[in-house]
């Protein structure tokens, strides 16, 4: 059985990596191996990808003390956390949903994806029956030491700001970022959460409702771009570890395959243009802090 859907196969063929992708696809499995279970138990946060009631796609972040991610004897990922009620995905996750999970250790640059069917686990948790489980390479991950504080930073009150385009301070934050997470989905294969990284400035804000970012050489699987080829709806998540805040964008993405577009971004093989439909900034929501240790040696200069 082919591990890829038609969108992924289309992008792999267009990029000329179909044969390599077929080999790499053998890493995809439906069970969570023991070494992965140990990795999960050590992490303080995870990125989730899914769709809200209006079928808009969002990426969000959940967190807890190490050990909040566990695997049951039935091979089900259990998450002892849920997005807050202010989050765009909160009410959708009150019931069953397709969910993508990315667990990433910024300090060691290790990451893995677990995509599957989610349902509530009590009032404050989730459990995911995995359909796809696999690890990713460490490329483009900025090395950071992440620490969890005792509570919401400074006792701050969570403040939510919503809009349909980026404001000036949000624009500056996006333009200075070196990391973000992207959510995408496929009608049959479900949702997926992925990481994107580069030197500050690798995301360019073209207008308050439009930005562009490069697609660098990866593992040839093209999970994200394959999903976008089938369904352009996507969500972006920018995390401000200094302020304990998140910036979530939802909209549609399109891939520009032209050589002219790629040459404007050092190291790019193609460029993704993202059109913003809605913006949610949540201030003071994360008790996590991160210190930058080093940029990824793979970042194009």
C-alpha atoms as a PDB file:
ATOM      1  CA  UNK A   1       0.000   0.000   0.000  1.00  0.00           C
ATOM      2  CA  UNK A   2       1.385   3.399  -1.007  1.00  0.00           C
ATOM      3  CA  UNK A   3       2.079   5.572   2.051  1.00  0.00           C
ATOM      4  CA  UNK A   4       1.308   8.721   0.072  1.00  0.00           C
ATOM      5  CA  UNK A   5      -1.911  10.281  -1.182  1.00  0.00           C
ATOM      6  CA  UNK A   6      -2.409  11.810  -4.625  1.00  0.00           C
ATOM      7  CA  UNK A   7      -1.320  15.316  -3.608  1.00  0.00           C
ATOM      8  CA  UNK A   8       1.990  14.112  -2.194  1.00  0.00           C
ATOM      9  CA  UNK A   9       2.621  11.926  -5.247  1.00  0.00           C
ATOM     10  CA  UNK A  10       1.903  14.857  -7.565  1.00  0.00           C
ATOM     11  CA  UNK A  11       4.377  17.148  -5.775  1.00  0.00           C
ATOM     12  CA  UNK A  12       7.022  14.415  -5.577  1.00  0.00           C
ATOM     13  CA  UNK A  13       6.789  13.851  -9.330  1.00  0.00           C
ATOM     14  CA  UNK A  14       6.944  17.561 -10.070  1.00  0.00           C
ATOM     15  CA  UNK A  15      10.002  17.957  -7.830  1.00  0.00           C
ATOM     16  CA  UNK A  16      11.665  14.930  -9.458  1.00  0.00           C
ATOM     17  CA  UNK A  17      12.071  12.962  -6.220  1.00  0.00           C
ATOM     18  CA  UNK A  18       9.437  10.235  -6.592  1.00  0.00           C
ATOM     19  CA  UNK A  19      11.936   7.366  -6.384  1.00  0.00           C
ATOM     20  CA  UNK A  20      13.657   8.774  -3.307  1.00  0.00           C
ATOM     21  CA  UNK A  21      10.295   9.515  -1.668  1.00  0.00           C
ATOM     22  CA  UNK A  22       9.216   5.911  -2.160  1.00  0.00           C
ATOM     23  CA  UNK A  23      12.282   4.740  -0.209  1.00  0.00           C
ATOM     24  CA  UNK A  24      11.847   7.311   2.559  1.00  0.00           C
ATOM     25  CA  UNK A  25       8.159   6.440   2.883  1.00  0.00           C
ATOM     26  CA  UNK A  26       9.094   3.093   4.412  1.00  0.00           C
ATOM     27  CA  UNK A  27       9.708   4.862   7.728  1.00  0.00           C
ATOM     28  CA  UNK A  28       5.976   5.577   8.145  1.00  0.00           C
ATOM     29  CA  UNK A  29       4.321   3.202  10.590  1.00  0.00           C
ATOM     30  CA  UNK A  30       1.090   3.057  12.578  1.00  0.00           C
ATOM     31  CA  UNK A  31       2.542   2.094  15.955  1.00  0.00           C
ATOM     32  CA  UNK A  32       4.605   4.183  18.375  1.00  0.00           C
ATOM     33  CA  UNK A  33       7.927   2.394  19.081  1.00  0.00           C
ATOM     34  CA  UNK A  34       9.466   2.225  22.535  1.00  0.00           C
ATOM     35  CA  UNK A  35      12.241   4.705  21.764  1.00  0.00           C
ATOM     36  CA  UNK A  36       9.595   7.209  20.639  1.00  0.00           C
ATOM     37  CA  UNK A  37       7.610   6.662  23.827  1.00  0.00           C
ATOM     38  CA  UNK A  38      10.652   7.602  25.870  1.00  0.00           C
ATOM     39  CA  UNK A  39      11.188  10.697  23.719  1.00  0.00           C
ATOM     40  CA  UNK A  40       7.569  11.776  24.132  1.00  0.00           C
ATOM     41  CA  UNK A  41       7.685  11.414  27.914  1.00  0.00           C
ATOM     42  CA  UNK A  42      10.531  13.956  28.143  1.00  0.00           C
ATOM     43  CA  UNK A  43       8.910  16.814  26.199  1.00  0.00           C
ATOM     44  CA  UNK A  44       7.143  19.904  27.647  1.00  0.00           C
ATOM     45  CA  UNK A  45       5.052  20.855  24.595  1.00  0.00           C
ATOM     46  CA  UNK A  46       3.543  19.640  21.343  1.00  0.00           C
ATOM     47  CA  UNK A  47       2.118  21.354  18.264  1.00  0.00           C
ATOM     48  CA  UNK A  48      -1.351  20.333  17.077  1.00  0.00           C
ATOM     49  CA  UNK A  49      -2.951  20.763  13.660  1.00  0.00           C
ATOM     50  CA  UNK A  50      -6.648  20.546  12.883  1.00  0.00           C
ATOM     51  CA  UNK A  51      -9.722  22.289  11.525  1.00  0.00           C
ATOM     52  CA  UNK A  52     -12.335  24.337  13.371  1.00  0.00           C
ATOM     53  CA  UNK A  53     -16.112  24.083  12.921  1.00  0.00           C
ATOM     54  CA  UNK A  54     -15.892  26.303   9.847  1.00  0.00           C
ATOM     55  CA  UNK A  55     -13.246  23.972   8.344  1.00  0.00           C
ATOM     56  CA  UNK A  56     -10.524  26.582   8.691  1.00  0.00           C
ATOM     57  CA  UNK A  57      -7.156  24.989   9.458  1.00  0.00           C
ATOM     58  CA  UNK A  58      -5.147  26.059  12.503  1.00  0.00           C
ATOM     59  CA  UNK A  59      -1.927  25.148  14.293  1.00  0.00           C
ATOM     60  CA  UNK A  60      -1.790  25.478  18.065  1.00  0.00           C
ATOM     61  CA  UNK A  61       0.395  24.459  20.999  1.00  0.00           C
ATOM     62  CA  UNK A  62      -0.298  22.452  24.161  1.00  0.00           C
ATOM     63  CA  UNK A  63       2.095  22.070  27.070  1.00  0.00           C
ATOM     64  CA  UNK A  64       2.614  20.402  30.413  1.00  0.00           C
ATOM     65  CA  UNK A  65       5.201  19.038  32.764  1.00  0.00           C
ATOM     66  CA  UNK A  66       7.369  16.354  31.102  1.00  0.00           C
ATOM     67  CA  UNK A  67       5.270  13.215  31.218  1.00  0.00           C
ATOM     68  CA  UNK A  68       2.104  14.933  29.962  1.00  0.00           C
ATOM     69  CA  UNK A  69       2.608  12.960  26.725  1.00  0.00           C
ATOM     70  CA  UNK A  70       2.259   9.210  27.253  1.00  0.00           C
ATOM     71  CA  UNK A  71       1.413   6.130  25.214  1.00  0.00           C
ATOM     72  CA  UNK A  72      -1.116   3.603  26.468  1.00  0.00           C
ATOM     73  CA  UNK A  73      -0.807  -0.158  26.182  1.00  0.00           C
ATOM     74  CA  UNK A  74      -3.244   0.095  23.267  1.00  0.00           C
ATOM     75  CA  UNK A  75      -0.756   2.258  21.305  1.00  0.00           C
ATOM     76  CA  UNK A  76      -2.803   5.421  21.829  1.00  0.00           C
ATOM     77  CA  UNK A  77      -1.077   8.768  22.402  1.00  0.00           C
ATOM     78  CA  UNK A  78      -2.503  10.437  25.490  1.00  0.00           C
ATOM     79  CA  UNK A  79      -2.075  14.188  25.978  1.00  0.00           C
ATOM     80  CA  UNK A  80      -2.827  15.549  29.445  1.00  0.00           C
ATOM     81  CA  UNK A  81      -3.631  19.000  28.068  1.00  0.00           C
ATOM     82  CA  UNK A  82      -6.108  20.744  25.796  1.00  0.00           C
ATOM     83  CA  UNK A  83      -6.025  24.117  24.019  1.00  0.00           C
ATOM     84  CA  UNK A  84      -7.527  26.897  26.151  1.00  0.00           C
ATOM     85  CA  UNK A  85     -11.099  27.994  25.530  1.00  0.00           C
ATOM     86  CA  UNK A  86      -9.793  31.064  23.713  1.00  0.00           C
ATOM     87  CA  UNK A  87      -8.095  28.870  21.090  1.00  0.00           C
ATOM     88  CA  UNK A  88      -9.675  28.465  17.625  1.00  0.00           C
ATOM     89  CA  UNK A  89      -9.494  24.658  17.910  1.00  0.00           C
ATOM     90  CA  UNK A  90     -10.848  24.377  21.455  1.00  0.00           C
ATOM     91  CA  UNK A  91     -14.505  23.673  20.743  1.00  0.00           C
ATOM     92  CA  UNK A  92     -13.757  21.344  17.812  1.00  0.00           C
ATOM     93  CA  UNK A  93     -11.671  19.187  20.127  1.00  0.00           C
ATOM     94  CA  UNK A  94     -14.604  18.794  22.487  1.00  0.00           C
ATOM     95  CA  UNK A  95     -15.577  16.003  20.096  1.00  0.00           C
ATOM     96  CA  UNK A  96     -13.802  13.613  17.758  1.00  0.00           C
ATOM     97  CA  UNK A  97     -11.549  15.119  15.089  1.00  0.00           C
ATOM     98  CA  UNK A  98      -8.636  14.419  12.791  1.00  0.00           C
ATOM     99  CA  UNK A  99      -5.488  15.785  14.383  1.00  0.00           C
ATOM    100  CA  UNK A 100      -1.844  16.142  13.462  1.00  0.00           C
ATOM    101  CA  UNK A 101       0.732  16.180  16.265  1.00  0.00           C
ATOM    102  CA  UNK A 102       4.325  17.389  16.004  1.00  0.00           C
ATOM    103  CA  UNK A 103       6.583  16.792  18.997  1.00  0.00           C
ATOM    104  CA  UNK A 104       9.901  18.583  18.743  1.00  0.00           C
ATOM    105  CA  UNK A 105      12.872  18.853  21.097  1.00  0.00           C
ATOM    106  CA  UNK A 106      14.532  22.118  20.132  1.00  0.00           C
ATOM    107  CA  UNK A 107      17.616  21.420  22.260  1.00  0.00           C
ATOM    108  CA  UNK A 108      18.487  18.174  20.447  1.00  0.00           C
ATOM    109  CA  UNK A 109      16.758  19.011  17.130  1.00  0.00           C
ATOM    110  CA  UNK A 110      14.799  15.745  17.289  1.00  0.00           C
ATOM    111  CA  UNK A 111      11.198  15.670  16.095  1.00  0.00           C
ATOM    112  CA  UNK A 112       8.451  13.229  15.278  1.00  0.00           C
ATOM    113  CA  UNK A 113       4.948  13.311  13.850  1.00  0.00           C
ATOM    114  CA  UNK A 114       1.904  11.389  15.005  1.00  0.00           C
ATOM    115  CA  UNK A 115      -1.186  11.877  12.849  1.00  0.00           C
ATOM    116  CA  UNK A 116      -4.503  10.230  13.562  1.00  0.00           C
ATOM    117  CA  UNK A 117      -7.980  10.353  15.031  1.00  0.00           C
ATOM    118  CA  UNK A 118      -8.456  12.300  18.254  1.00  0.00           C
ATOM    119  CA  UNK A 119     -11.130  12.247  20.905  1.00  0.00           C
ATOM    120  CA  UNK A 120     -11.464  13.904  24.316  1.00  0.00           C
ATOM    121  CA  UNK A 121      -9.754  12.235  27.257  1.00  0.00           C
ATOM    122  CA  UNK A 122     -11.777  13.496  30.177  1.00  0.00           C
ATOM    123  CA  UNK A 123     -12.281  17.245  30.405  1.00  0.00           C
ATOM    124  CA  UNK A 124      -8.628  18.246  30.146  1.00  0.00           C
ATOM    125  CA  UNK A 125      -6.964  15.815  27.803  1.00  0.00           C
ATOM    126  CA  UNK A 126      -6.905  14.188  24.396  1.00  0.00           C
ATOM    127  CA  UNK A 127      -6.081  10.784  23.038  1.00  0.00           C
ATOM    128  CA  UNK A 128      -4.991  10.088  19.468  1.00  0.00           C
ATOM    129  CA  UNK A 129      -5.235   6.743  17.728  1.00  0.00           C
ATOM    130  CA  UNK A 130      -2.260   6.995  15.344  1.00  0.00           C
ATOM    131  CA  UNK A 131      -2.497   6.429  11.625  1.00  0.00           C
ATOM    132  CA  UNK A 132       0.984   7.712  10.752  1.00  0.00           C
ATOM    133  CA  UNK A 133       4.042   7.767  13.009  1.00  0.00           C
ATOM    134  CA  UNK A 134       7.502   8.800  11.852  1.00  0.00           C
ATOM    135  CA  UNK A 135      10.564  10.863  12.724  1.00  0.00           C
ATOM    136  CA  UNK A 136      11.966  13.791  10.746  1.00  0.00           C
ATOM    137  CA  UNK A 137      15.484  15.024  10.092  1.00  0.00           C
ATOM    138  CA  UNK A 138      16.986  17.881  12.191  1.00  0.00           C
ATOM    139  CA  UNK A 139      17.333  20.350   9.307  1.00  0.00           C
ATOM    140  CA  UNK A 140      16.481  24.027   9.870  1.00  0.00           C
ATOM    141  CA  UNK A 141      15.732  23.638  13.586  1.00  0.00           C
ATOM    142  CA  UNK A 142      17.247  26.430  15.670  1.00  0.00           C
ATOM    143  CA  UNK A 143      18.731  24.953  18.834  1.00  0.00           C
ATOM    144  CA  UNK A 144      17.006  26.315  21.925  1.00  0.00           C
ATOM    145  CA  UNK A 145      16.964  25.373  25.593  1.00  0.00           C
ATOM    146  CA  UNK A 146      13.319  25.342  26.685  1.00  0.00           C
ATOM    147  CA  UNK A 147      12.315  25.740  30.329  1.00  0.00           C
ATOM    148  CA  UNK A 148       8.902  25.570  31.891  1.00  0.00           C
ATOM    149  CA  UNK A 149       8.056  28.180  34.504  1.00  0.00           C
ATOM    150  CA  UNK A 150       5.723  27.578  37.429  1.00  0.00           C
ATOM    151  CA  UNK A 151       2.761  29.354  35.864  1.00  0.00           C
ATOM    152  CA  UNK A 152       1.771  31.887  33.261  1.00  0.00           C
ATOM    153  CA  UNK A 153       4.702  34.340  32.977  1.00  0.00           C
ATOM    154  CA  UNK A 154       4.528  37.124  35.545  1.00  0.00           C
ATOM    155  CA  UNK A 155       1.019  36.139  36.562  1.00  0.00           C
ATOM    156  CA  UNK A 156      -0.169  37.851  33.402  1.00  0.00           C
ATOM    157  CA  UNK A 157      -3.806  37.725  32.367  1.00  0.00           C
ATOM    158  CA  UNK A 158      -4.353  36.006  29.048  1.00  0.00           C
ATOM    159  CA  UNK A 159      -5.366  38.557  26.412  1.00  0.00           C
ATOM    160  CA  UNK A 160      -6.703  37.578  22.990  1.00  0.00           C
ATOM    161  CA  UNK A 161      -6.584  39.884  19.972  1.00  0.00           C
ATOM    162  CA  UNK A 162      -8.365  38.900  16.765  1.00  0.00           C
ATOM    163  CA  UNK A 163      -8.329  40.358  13.278  1.00  0.00           C
ATOM    164  CA  UNK A 164      -8.301  39.624   9.569  1.00  0.00           C
ATOM    165  CA  UNK A 165      -4.777  40.868   8.857  1.00  0.00           C
ATOM    166  CA  UNK A 166      -1.460  41.516  10.580  1.00  0.00           C
ATOM    167  CA  UNK A 167      -0.988  44.681  12.571  1.00  0.00           C
ATOM    168  CA  UNK A 168       2.321  46.554  12.613  1.00  0.00           C
ATOM    169  CA  UNK A 169       3.827  44.841  15.668  1.00  0.00           C
ATOM    170  CA  UNK A 170       2.659  41.436  14.443  1.00  0.00           C
ATOM    171  CA  UNK A 171       4.228  42.125  11.057  1.00  0.00           C
ATOM    172  CA  UNK A 172       7.559  42.907  12.694  1.00  0.00           C
ATOM    173  CA  UNK A 173       7.363  39.768  14.776  1.00  0.00           C
ATOM    174  CA  UNK A 174       6.710  37.556  11.758  1.00  0.00           C
ATOM    175  CA  UNK A 175       9.439  39.245   9.711  1.00  0.00           C
ATOM    176  CA  UNK A 176      11.991  38.688  12.509  1.00  0.00           C
ATOM    177  CA  UNK A 177      11.066  35.057  13.176  1.00  0.00           C
ATOM    178  CA  UNK A 178      13.377  32.107  12.600  1.00  0.00           C
ATOM    179  CA  UNK A 179      10.788  29.396  13.272  1.00  0.00           C
ATOM    180  CA  UNK A 180       7.117  28.683  12.722  1.00  0.00           C
ATOM    181  CA  UNK A 181       4.809  25.696  12.499  1.00  0.00           C
ATOM    182  CA  UNK A 182       2.394  24.921   9.683  1.00  0.00           C
ATOM    183  CA  UNK A 183      -0.841  22.926   9.755  1.00  0.00           C
ATOM    184  CA  UNK A 184      -2.340  21.323   6.653  1.00  0.00           C
ATOM    185  CA  UNK A 185      -4.742  18.520   5.912  1.00  0.00           C
ATOM    186  CA  UNK A 186      -6.073  16.042   3.367  1.00  0.00           C
ATOM    187  CA  UNK A 187      -9.674  14.853   3.139  1.00  0.00           C
ATOM    188  CA  UNK A 188      -8.750  11.184   3.551  1.00  0.00           C
ATOM    189  CA  UNK A 189      -5.281  11.258   5.139  1.00  0.00           C
ATOM    190  CA  UNK A 190      -6.188  13.729   7.886  1.00  0.00           C
ATOM    191  CA  UNK A 191      -4.311  16.627   9.457  1.00  0.00           C
ATOM    192  CA  UNK A 192      -0.576  17.220   9.739  1.00  0.00           C
ATOM    193  CA  UNK A 193       1.662  19.598  11.719  1.00  0.00           C
ATOM    194  CA  UNK A 194       5.132  20.489  10.473  1.00  0.00           C
ATOM    195  CA  UNK A 195       8.068  22.762  11.315  1.00  0.00           C
ATOM    196  CA  UNK A 196       9.668  25.474   9.213  1.00  0.00           C
ATOM    197  CA  UNK A 197      12.883  27.275  10.074  1.00  0.00           C
ATOM    198  CA  UNK A 198      15.536  29.563   8.659  1.00  0.00           C
ATOM    199  CA  UNK A 199      17.533  32.655   9.499  1.00  0.00           C
ATOM    200  CA  UNK A 200      15.511  35.683  10.684  1.00  0.00           C
ATOM    201  CA  UNK A 201      13.900  37.266   7.647  1.00  0.00           C
ATOM    202  CA  UNK A 202      13.177  34.006   5.856  1.00  0.00           C
ATOM    203  CA  UNK A 203       9.453  34.818   6.157  1.00  0.00           C
ATOM    204  CA  UNK A 204       8.572  37.950   4.201  1.00  0.00           C
ATOM    205  CA  UNK A 205       5.396  39.924   4.782  1.00  0.00           C
ATOM    206  CA  UNK A 206       4.287  41.172   1.374  1.00  0.00           C
ATOM    207  CA  UNK A 207       1.105  42.844   2.674  1.00  0.00           C
ATOM    208  CA  UNK A 208      -0.901  42.816   5.936  1.00  0.00           C
ATOM    209  CA  UNK A 209      -2.851  39.839   4.594  1.00  0.00           C
ATOM    210  CA  UNK A 210      -0.141  38.058   2.619  1.00  0.00           C
ATOM    211  CA  UNK A 211       3.285  36.571   3.287  1.00  0.00           C
ATOM    212  CA  UNK A 212       5.780  34.369   1.481  1.00  0.00           C
ATOM    213  CA  UNK A 213       8.363  31.884   2.688  1.00  0.00           C
ATOM    214  CA  UNK A 214      10.888  29.559   1.007  1.00  0.00           C
ATOM    215  CA  UNK A 215      10.648  25.802   0.748  1.00  0.00           C
ATOM    216  CA  UNK A 216      14.089  24.306   1.266  1.00  0.00           C
ATOM    217  CA  UNK A 217      15.406  20.839   0.426  1.00  0.00           C
ATOM    218  CA  UNK A 218      13.905  18.307   2.837  1.00  0.00           C
ATOM    219  CA  UNK A 219      13.216  14.600   3.126  1.00  0.00           C
ATOM    220  CA  UNK A 220      11.441  14.328  -0.271  1.00  0.00           C
ATOM    221  CA  UNK A 221       8.151  13.247   1.320  1.00  0.00           C
ATOM    222  CA  UNK A 222       6.409  16.594   0.754  1.00  0.00           C
ATOM    223  CA  UNK A 223       3.696  15.951   3.324  1.00  0.00           C
ATOM    224  CA  UNK A 224       2.835  19.630   3.722  1.00  0.00           C
ATOM    225  CA  UNK A 225       3.054  20.662   0.077  1.00  0.00           C
ATOM    226  CA  UNK A 226       1.237  17.481  -0.903  1.00  0.00           C
ATOM    227  CA  UNK A 227      -1.624  18.379   1.399  1.00  0.00           C
ATOM    228  CA  UNK A 228      -1.682  21.909  -0.022  1.00  0.00           C
ATOM    229  CA  UNK A 229      -1.847  20.514  -3.555  1.00  0.00           C
ATOM    230  CA  UNK A 230      -5.072  18.742  -2.554  1.00  0.00           C
ATOM    231  CA  UNK A 231      -6.474  21.375  -0.163  1.00  0.00           C
ATOM    232  CA  UNK A 232      -4.950  24.891   0.051  1.00  0.00           C
ATOM    233  CA  UNK A 233      -6.334  25.626   3.516  1.00  0.00           C
ATOM    234  CA  UNK A 234      -3.560  25.945   6.091  1.00  0.00           C
ATOM    235  CA  UNK A 235      -2.627  27.465   9.427  1.00  0.00           C
ATOM    236  CA  UNK A 236       0.597  29.010  10.722  1.00  0.00           C
ATOM    237  CA  UNK A 237       1.763  29.297  14.333  1.00  0.00           C
ATOM    238  CA  UNK A 238       4.477  31.693  15.523  1.00  0.00           C
ATOM    239  CA  UNK A 239       5.570  31.241  19.158  1.00  0.00           C
ATOM    240  CA  UNK A 240       7.092  34.082  21.166  1.00  0.00           C
ATOM    241  CA  UNK A 241       8.975  32.308  23.937  1.00  0.00           C
ATOM    242  CA  UNK A 242      10.160  35.652  25.355  1.00  0.00           C
ATOM    243  CA  UNK A 243       6.652  36.922  26.052  1.00  0.00           C
ATOM    244  CA  UNK A 244       4.816  33.615  26.409  1.00  0.00           C
ATOM    245  CA  UNK A 245       2.553  34.464  23.484  1.00  0.00           C
ATOM    246  CA  UNK A 246       1.309  32.797  20.313  1.00  0.00           C
ATOM    247  CA  UNK A 247       0.320  34.199  16.940  1.00  0.00           C
ATOM    248  CA  UNK A 248      -1.995  31.978  14.894  1.00  0.00           C
ATOM    249  CA  UNK A 249      -2.862  32.619  11.253  1.00  0.00           C
ATOM    250  CA  UNK A 250      -5.354  30.749   9.098  1.00  0.00           C
ATOM    251  CA  UNK A 251      -5.858  31.077   5.361  1.00  0.00           C
ATOM    252  CA  UNK A 252      -4.847  29.467   2.089  1.00  0.00           C
ATOM    253  CA  UNK A 253      -1.430  28.612   0.676  1.00  0.00           C
ATOM    254  CA  UNK A 254      -0.205  28.213  -2.882  1.00  0.00           C
ATOM    255  CA  UNK A 255       3.169  27.021  -4.150  1.00  0.00           C
ATOM    256  CA  UNK A 256       5.052  29.144  -6.665  1.00  0.00           C
ATOM    257  CA  UNK A 257       7.243  26.767  -8.656  1.00  0.00           C
ATOM    258  CA  UNK A 258       8.842  29.450 -10.828  1.00  0.00           C
ATOM    259  CA  UNK A 259      12.622  29.733 -10.828  1.00  0.00           C
ATOM    260  CA  UNK A 260      12.294  33.512 -10.610  1.00  0.00           C
ATOM    261  CA  UNK A 261      10.442  33.286  -7.289  1.00  0.00           C
ATOM    262  CA  UNK A 262      12.956  30.832  -5.825  1.00  0.00           C
ATOM    263  CA  UNK A 263      15.979  32.971  -6.699  1.00  0.00           C
ATOM    264  CA  UNK A 264      14.642  35.740  -4.466  1.00  0.00           C
ATOM    265  CA  UNK A 265      15.087  33.520  -1.398  1.00  0.00           C
ATOM    266  CA  UNK A 266      18.594  32.130  -0.753  1.00  0.00           C
ATOM    267  CA  UNK A 267      18.553  28.339  -0.862  1.00  0.00           C
ATOM    268  CA  UNK A 268      14.899  28.062  -1.870  1.00  0.00           C
ATOM    269  CA  UNK A 269      13.735  25.333  -4.228  1.00  0.00           C
ATOM    270  CA  UNK A 270      10.266  26.856  -4.456  1.00  0.00           C
ATOM    271  CA  UNK A 271       8.214  29.498  -2.607  1.00  0.00           C
ATOM    272  CA  UNK A 272       4.927  29.301  -0.711  1.00  0.00           C
ATOM    273  CA  UNK A 273       2.544  32.248  -0.688  1.00  0.00           C
ATOM    274  CA  UNK A 274       0.121  32.386   2.226  1.00  0.00           C
ATOM    275  CA  UNK A 275      -3.044  34.503   2.131  1.00  0.00           C
ATOM    276  CA  UNK A 276      -4.393  35.366   5.576  1.00  0.00           C
ATOM    277  CA  UNK A 277      -8.090  35.043   6.413  1.00  0.00           C
ATOM    278  CA  UNK A 278      -7.910  35.436  10.202  1.00  0.00           C
ATOM    279  CA  UNK A 279      -5.376  36.258  12.918  1.00  0.00           C
ATOM    280  CA  UNK A 280      -5.476  35.276  16.597  1.00  0.00           C
ATOM    281  CA  UNK A 281      -2.791  36.575  18.954  1.00  0.00           C
ATOM    282  CA  UNK A 282      -2.909  35.193  22.488  1.00  0.00           C
ATOM    283  CA  UNK A 283      -0.721  37.106  24.926  1.00  0.00           C
ATOM    284  CA  UNK A 284       0.573  35.608  28.164  1.00  0.00           C
ATOM    285  CA  UNK A 285      -0.666  32.090  27.480  1.00  0.00           C
ATOM    286  CA  UNK A 286       2.573  30.072  27.716  1.00  0.00           C
ATOM    287  CA  UNK A 287       4.639  29.279  30.824  1.00  0.00           C
ATOM    288  CA  UNK A 288       7.543  28.351  28.547  1.00  0.00           C
ATOM    289  CA  UNK A 289      10.797  30.197  27.963  1.00  0.00           C
ATOM    290  CA  UNK A 290      13.511  29.373  25.425  1.00  0.00           C
ATOM    291  CA  UNK A 291      17.097  30.510  25.085  1.00  0.00           C
ATOM    292  CA  UNK A 292      18.646  30.472  21.626  1.00  0.00           C
ATOM    293  CA  UNK A 293      21.803  28.354  21.609  1.00  0.00           C
ATOM    294  CA  UNK A 294      22.631  28.223  17.904  1.00  0.00           C
ATOM    295  CA  UNK A 295      21.122  28.590  14.464  1.00  0.00           C
ATOM    296  CA  UNK A 296      20.771  25.513  12.331  1.00  0.00           C
ATOM    297  CA  UNK A 297      23.900  24.847  10.236  1.00  0.00           C
ATOM    298  CA  UNK A 298      21.530  23.968   7.382  1.00  0.00           C
ATOM    299  CA  UNK A 299      19.987  27.444   7.186  1.00  0.00           C
ATOM    300  CA  UNK A 300      20.792  28.993   3.792  1.00  0.00           C
ATOM    301  CA  UNK A 301      22.784  32.161   4.232  1.00  0.00           C
END
